[in-house]
Tab-separated table of C-alpha atoms and ligand atoms in Angstrom:
chain	number	residue	atom	x	y	z
A	290	MET	CA	20.045	-21.788	-2.609
A	291	SER	CA	17.192	-19.510	-1.499
A	292	ALA	CA	14.059	-18.813	-3.525
A	293	VAL	CA	15.086	-15.162	-3.691
A	294	SER	CA	18.458	-15.780	-5.357
A	295	LYS	CA	16.992	-18.395	-7.775
A	296	ASP	CA	14.673	-15.781	-9.263
A	297	ALA	CA	16.981	-13.081	-10.572
A	298	LYS	CA	14.094	-11.037	-11.951
A	299	ARG	CA	12.250	-10.555	-8.673
A	300	MET	CA	12.099	-6.940	-7.495
A	301	THR	CA	14.252	-6.239	-4.455
A	302	THR	CA	14.929	-3.276	-2.199
A	303	HIS	CA	18.380	-3.005	-3.836
A	304	VAL	CA	16.844	-2.672	-7.304
A	305	LEU	CA	14.526	0.068	-5.987
A	306	GLN	CA	17.577	1.913	-4.672
A	307	LYS	CA	19.246	1.652	-8.098
A	308	MET	CA	16.052	2.881	-9.777
A	309	LYS	CA	16.230	6.042	-7.669
A	310	GLN	CA	19.870	6.544	-8.588
A	311	LYS	CA	19.048	6.160	-12.306
A	312	GLY	CA	15.959	8.380	-12.089
A	313	GLU	CA	13.691	5.469	-13.086
A	314	LYS	CA	10.242	5.912	-11.498
A	315	ILE	CA	8.856	3.213	-9.179
A	316	SER	CA	5.254	1.980	-9.622
A	317	MET	CA	3.325	0.678	-6.618
A	318	LEU	CA	-0.310	-0.406	-6.164
A	319	THR	CA	-2.270	-2.066	-3.399
A	320	ALA	CA	-3.643	-5.623	-3.577
A	321	TYR	CA	-5.386	-7.674	-0.937
A	322	ASP	CA	-6.340	-10.941	-2.634
A	323	TYR	CA	-4.959	-13.647	-4.915
A	324	SER	CA	-6.845	-12.769	-8.120
A	325	MET	CA	-6.152	-9.027	-8.075
A	326	ALA	CA	-2.513	-9.541	-7.048
A	327	GLY	CA	-2.036	-11.933	-9.984
A	328	ILE	CA	-3.306	-9.321	-12.454
A	329	ILE	CA	-1.274	-6.468	-10.952
A	330	ASP	CA	1.936	-8.520	-10.676
A	331	GLY	CA	1.447	-9.960	-14.164
A	332	ALA	CA	1.074	-6.427	-15.572
A	333	GLY	CA	4.575	-5.647	-14.309
A	334	ILE	CA	4.125	-3.471	-11.204
A	335	ASP	CA	7.334	-2.924	-9.201
A	336	VAL	CA	5.862	-3.048	-5.690
A	337	ILE	CA	2.590	-4.423	-4.286
A	338	LEU	CA	1.377	-2.975	-1.010
A	339	VAL	CA	-0.923	-5.108	1.105
A	340	GLY	CA	-2.238	-1.923	2.676
A	341	ASP	CA	-4.309	-1.628	5.801
A	342	SER	CA	-6.648	0.230	3.408
A	343	ALA	CA	-8.065	-3.317	3.180
A	344	SER	CA	-9.966	-2.204	6.281
A	345	ASN	CA	-11.797	0.345	4.087
A	346	VAL	CA	-12.081	-1.246	0.659
A	347	MET	CA	-12.369	-4.931	1.600
A	348	ALA	CA	-14.152	-4.768	4.971
A	349	GLY	CA	-16.101	-1.499	4.673
A	350	HIS	CA	-14.752	0.174	7.813
A	351	GLU	CA	-14.607	3.961	7.928
A	352	THR	CA	-10.935	3.969	9.008
A	353	THR	CA	-7.894	1.682	8.851
A	354	LEU	CA	-7.848	1.237	12.626
A	355	PRO	CA	-10.003	-1.904	13.085
A	356	ILE	CA	-8.034	-4.311	10.856
A	357	THR	CA	-6.196	-6.984	12.856
A	358	LEU	CA	-2.783	-8.600	12.468
A	359	ASP	CA	-4.419	-11.963	11.627
A	360	GLN	CA	-6.503	-10.279	8.906
A	361	MET	CA	-3.408	-8.566	7.436
A	362	ILE	CA	-1.590	-11.926	7.408
A	363	TYR	CA	-4.593	-13.528	5.646
A	364	HIS	CA	-4.585	-10.820	2.943
A	365	ALA	CA	-0.790	-10.901	2.594
A	366	SER	CA	-0.574	-14.674	2.224
A	367	SER	CA	-3.310	-14.594	-0.467
A	368	VAL	CA	-1.319	-11.932	-2.367
A	369	ILE	CA	1.988	-13.764	-1.971
A	370	ARG	CA	0.550	-16.940	-3.546
A	371	ALA	CA	-0.096	-14.971	-6.767
A	372	VAL	CA	3.022	-12.827	-6.983
A	373	LYS	CA	5.980	-13.859	-9.126
A	374	LYS	CA	8.013	-10.665	-9.509
A	375	SER	CA	6.855	-7.703	-7.445
A	376	LEU	CA	8.248	-6.794	-4.041
A	377	VAL	CA	5.422	-7.273	-1.510
A	378	VAL	CA	5.149	-4.796	1.379
A	379	VAL	CA	2.643	-5.358	4.197
A	380	ASP	CA	1.270	-2.703	6.543
A	381	LEU	CA	1.738	-3.348	10.244
A	382	PRO	CA	-1.760	-2.652	11.590
A	383	PHE	CA	-2.658	-0.004	14.141
A	384	GLY	CA	-1.721	-0.941	17.710
A	385	HIS	CA	1.108	-3.277	16.739
A	386	TYR	CA	4.085	-0.923	16.883
A	387	GLN	CA	3.105	2.450	18.373
A	388	SER	CA	3.501	1.555	22.029
A	389	ASN	CA	6.059	-1.188	22.359
A	390	SER	CA	8.989	-2.284	20.182
A	391	ASP	CA	8.741	-5.916	21.446
A	392	ILE	CA	5.209	-6.142	20.035
A	393	ALA	CA	6.385	-4.385	16.859
A	394	LEU	CA	9.170	-6.893	16.307
A	395	SER	CA	7.035	-9.961	17.019
A	396	SER	CA	4.257	-8.627	14.735
A	397	ALA	CA	6.692	-7.984	11.867
A	398	ILE	CA	8.157	-11.461	12.318
A	399	ARG	CA	4.674	-13.034	12.281
A	400	ILE	CA	3.901	-11.240	8.992
A	401	MET	CA	7.161	-12.413	7.391
A	402	LYS	CA	6.896	-16.022	8.651
A	403	GLU	CA	3.179	-16.631	8.181
A	404	SER	CA	2.548	-14.754	4.910
A	405	GLY	CA	5.902	-15.055	3.140
A	406	ALA	CA	5.902	-11.288	2.418
A	407	HIS	CA	9.132	-9.424	1.692
A	408	SER	CA	8.866	-6.329	3.898
A	409	VAL	CA	6.648	-4.289	6.220
A	410	LYS	CA	5.454	-0.677	6.338
A	411	LEU	CA	4.995	1.467	9.463
A	412	GLU	CA	3.457	4.939	9.754
A	413	GLY	CA	5.344	7.664	11.615
A	414	GLY	CA	8.740	9.204	12.388
A	415	GLU	CA	10.714	9.685	15.585
A	416	ASP	CA	7.837	8.423	17.787
A	417	ILE	CA	8.281	4.909	16.389
A	418	ALA	CA	12.067	4.963	15.912
A	419	ASP	CA	12.667	2.118	18.410
A	420	SER	CA	10.234	-0.185	16.629
A	421	ILE	CA	11.811	0.532	13.226
A	422	LYS	CA	15.331	0.029	14.597
A	423	ARG	CA	14.501	-3.384	16.063
A	424	ILE	CA	12.635	-4.637	12.992
A	425	VAL	CA	15.484	-3.559	10.685
A	426	ALA	CA	18.022	-5.163	13.061
A	427	ALA	CA	16.085	-8.434	12.751
A	428	GLY	CA	16.683	-8.368	8.986
A	429	VAL	CA	13.208	-7.273	7.948
A	430	PRO	CA	13.131	-4.497	5.312
A	431	VAL	CA	11.027	-1.537	6.490
A	432	MET	CA	9.180	1.044	4.387
A	433	GLY	CA	8.318	4.277	6.226
A	434	HIS	CA	5.177	6.384	5.779
A	435	LEU	CA	5.018	10.142	6.505
A	436	GLY	CA	2.590	13.005	5.882
A	437	LEU	CA	-1.028	11.952	6.103
A	438	THR	CA	-0.804	8.765	8.143
A	439	PRO	CA	-4.347	7.330	8.227
A	440	GLN	CA	-3.794	5.341	11.438
A	441	SER	CA	-3.548	8.758	13.202
A	442	ILE	CA	-6.785	10.107	11.718
A	443	TYR	CA	-8.316	10.774	15.124
A	444	LYS	CA	-5.285	12.931	16.007
A	445	PHE	CA	-5.491	14.902	12.708
A	446	GLY	CA	-9.300	15.097	12.648
A	447	THR	CA	-9.479	15.277	8.829
A	448	TYR	CA	-7.928	13.720	5.723
A	449	THR	CA	-6.716	17.120	4.396
A	450	VAL	CA	-3.205	17.880	3.111
A	451	ARG	CA	-0.501	17.684	5.819
A	452	ALA	CA	2.678	19.730	6.401
A	453	LYS	CA	1.494	22.931	4.743
A	454	GLU	CA	2.879	24.952	7.657
A	455	GLU	CA	6.620	25.457	8.072
A	456	GLU	CA	6.912	23.729	11.459
A	457	GLU	CA	5.211	20.499	10.355
A	458	ALA	CA	7.158	20.538	7.054
A	459	ALA	CA	10.470	20.875	8.942
A	460	GLN	CA	9.497	17.977	11.254
A	461	LEU	CA	8.564	15.837	8.241
A	462	LEU	CA	11.949	16.482	6.599
A	463	LYS	CA	13.674	15.632	9.903
A	464	ASP	CA	11.620	12.428	10.190
A	465	ALA	CA	12.486	11.425	6.603
A	466	LYS	CA	16.202	11.802	7.357
A	467	LEU	CA	15.762	9.801	10.562
A	468	LEU	CA	13.953	6.975	8.720
A	469	GLU	CA	16.840	6.850	6.249
A	470	GLU	CA	19.336	6.708	9.136
A	471	LEU	CA	17.354	3.919	10.826
A	472	GLY	CA	17.704	1.814	7.677
A	473	CYS	CA	14.286	2.118	5.992
A	474	PHE	CA	14.536	1.159	2.315
A	475	ALA	CA	11.863	3.610	1.084
A	476	ILE	CA	9.283	6.099	2.388
A	477	VAL	CA	5.663	6.695	1.356
A	478	LEU	CA	4.824	10.413	1.344
A	479	GLU	CA	1.056	10.852	1.543
A	480	LYS	CA	-0.894	14.022	0.798
A	481	ILE	CA	1.744	16.699	1.324
A	482	PRO	CA	2.612	19.720	-0.875
A	483	ALA	CA	4.473	18.709	-4.066
A	484	LYS	CA	7.287	21.184	-3.312
A	485	LEU	CA	7.956	19.609	0.088
A	486	ALA	CA	7.830	16.061	-1.360
A	487	THR	CA	10.409	17.082	-3.985
A	488	LYS	CA	12.637	18.616	-1.307
A	489	VAL	CA	12.425	15.461	0.842
A	490	THR	CA	13.157	13.283	-2.203
A	491	GLN	CA	16.253	15.323	-3.025
A	492	SER	CA	17.436	15.320	0.604
A	493	ILE	CA	17.595	11.555	1.155
A	494	SER	CA	19.220	8.680	-0.708
A	495	ILE	CA	16.347	6.161	-0.308
A	496	PRO	CA	13.347	6.220	-2.699
A	497	THR	CA	10.173	8.162	-1.897
A	498	ILE	CA	6.818	6.881	-3.154
A	499	GLY	CA	4.120	9.555	-3.331
A	500	ILE	CA	0.351	9.529	-3.064
A	501	GLY	CA	-1.070	13.005	-3.462
A	502	ALA	CA	2.484	14.344	-3.220
A	503	GLY	CA	3.119	15.506	-6.800
A	504	ASN	CA	5.525	14.344	-9.464
A	505	GLY	CA	8.842	14.999	-7.739
A	506	THR	CA	8.901	11.748	-5.761
A	507	ASP	CA	10.780	8.637	-6.925
A	508	GLY	CA	7.549	6.696	-7.488
A	509	GLN	CA	3.772	6.704	-7.110
A	510	VAL	CA	1.264	4.530	-5.257
A	511	LEU	CA	-2.527	4.322	-5.507
A	512	VAL	CA	-5.152	2.113	-3.916
A	513	SER	CA	-6.024	-0.276	-6.763
A	514	HIS	CA	-9.785	-0.119	-6.064
A	515	ASP	CA	-9.587	3.651	-6.676
A	516	LEU	CA	-7.524	3.282	-9.865
A	517	PHE	CA	-9.981	0.687	-11.240
A	518	GLY	CA	-12.995	2.848	-10.354
A	519	ILE	CA	-14.471	0.217	-8.041
A	520	THR	CA	-14.774	2.781	-5.250
A	521	LYS	CA	-17.243	5.467	-6.276
A	522	ASP	CA	-17.572	8.085	-3.566
A	523	PHE	CA	-13.846	8.818	-3.123
A	524	SER	CA	-12.585	11.475	-5.536
A	525	PRO	CA	-9.576	13.366	-4.169
A	526	ARG	CA	-7.734	15.649	-6.589
A	527	PHE	CA	-4.706	13.316	-6.754
A	528	LEU	CA	-6.674	10.297	-7.941
A	529	ARG	CA	-6.592	9.290	-11.617
A	530	ARG	CA	-9.153	6.584	-12.434
A	531	TYR	CA	-8.119	4.257	-15.267
A	532	LEU	CA	-11.399	2.301	-15.397
A	533	ASP	CA	-15.017	2.773	-14.349
A	534	LEU	CA	-15.516	-0.724	-12.956
A	535	HIS	CA	-18.251	0.342	-10.551
A	536	ASN	CA	-20.551	1.228	-13.455
A	537	ASP	CA	-19.307	-1.597	-15.715
A	538	MET	CA	-19.819	-4.235	-13.001
A	539	THR	CA	-23.235	-2.845	-12.092
A	540	ALA	CA	-24.258	-3.070	-15.760
A	541	ALA	CA	-22.925	-6.655	-15.977
A	542	VAL	CA	-24.893	-7.731	-12.883
A	543	GLN	CA	-28.043	-6.050	-14.255
A	544	SER	CA	-27.632	-7.876	-17.601
A	545	TYR	CA	-27.214	-11.188	-15.744
A	546	ILE	CA	-30.348	-10.565	-13.659
A	547	LYS	CA	-32.293	-9.728	-16.831
A	548	ASP	CA	-31.054	-12.883	-18.600
A	549	VAL	CA	-31.916	-15.115	-15.613
A	550	LYS	CA	-35.386	-13.625	-15.211
A	551	SER	CA	-36.142	-13.905	-18.950
A	552	THR	CA	-34.766	-17.527	-19.027
A	553	ASP	CA	-32.265	-16.421	-21.716
A	554	PHE	CA	-29.475	-17.735	-19.433
A	555	PRO	CA	-28.389	-20.513	-19.603
A	556	ASN	CA	-29.021	-21.324	-23.254
A	557	GLU	CA	-28.612	-24.749	-24.896
A	558	LYS	CA	-24.853	-24.305	-25.401
A	559	GLU	CA	-24.424	-23.405	-21.764
A	560	GLN	CA	-25.847	-26.642	-20.366
A	561	TYR	CA	-24.812	-30.335	-20.232
B	696	KIV	O1	-2.934	1.284	3.202
B	696	KIV	C1	-2.670	1.840	2.118
B	696	KIV	O2	-3.286	1.587	1.080
B	696	KIV	C2	-1.598	2.827	2.100
B	696	KIV	C3	-1.404	3.627	0.851
B	696	KIV	C4	-2.435	4.673	0.728
B	696	KIV	C5	-0.044	4.171	0.736
B	696	KIV	O3	-0.922	2.999	3.070
């Protein structure tokens, strides 16, 4: 019997589909390491995304483009070791599916085999249809990603809202229907008008997960470092911060420095 069928409570793509049908919202957050993934999974999140946003928040790059497949596999396998219930989705990094569906398939297979993750995410619509088709045909669940697709930042030029104009909105709706046809199990809709996200959500049978796409999607995703307030200089309108860890952690480090310098730490109870 497989590990998947032994654990009846693990989130699956089929459960996500049922959640859409019942109108039950889907929660998704990013995680890139064992400790954070353990907290997020233990709190009951439905889906964990090992996002290529690791390139920004873990490695300090300006864009998501530099992160490598080996680095994504490292992050994903750390997350997988902590996760008991959530469905884990891993971003295929830039350069691993845009040009060649053979590379796309072998990259997706490497992620699944070497990290133990449950699915992969790819950015784009009809341009990457061949890659999606082949990955799905190999039995790997695929999440799509439309709207603001950060791997194409140098094509867009800015991180502003996408698909405000009719032509781009119509293409996005067409792409969403195509992703459904190709067998994607869900689609991330990033930074598009709420009205369009609602229309897309109502036009397809697979769940949509929004980020900066309003409340009409089937679920929401945020980068966990933003939600926890670890990142400080990123404040888009769509972001709700639930903690101010940047300030709290700074204060904790300053208290530690003070205690070390004043010889208050360690005290008698804190030594052997
Ligand atoms: O990489 C990432 O964190 C993402 C989310 C913003 C959806 O793709």
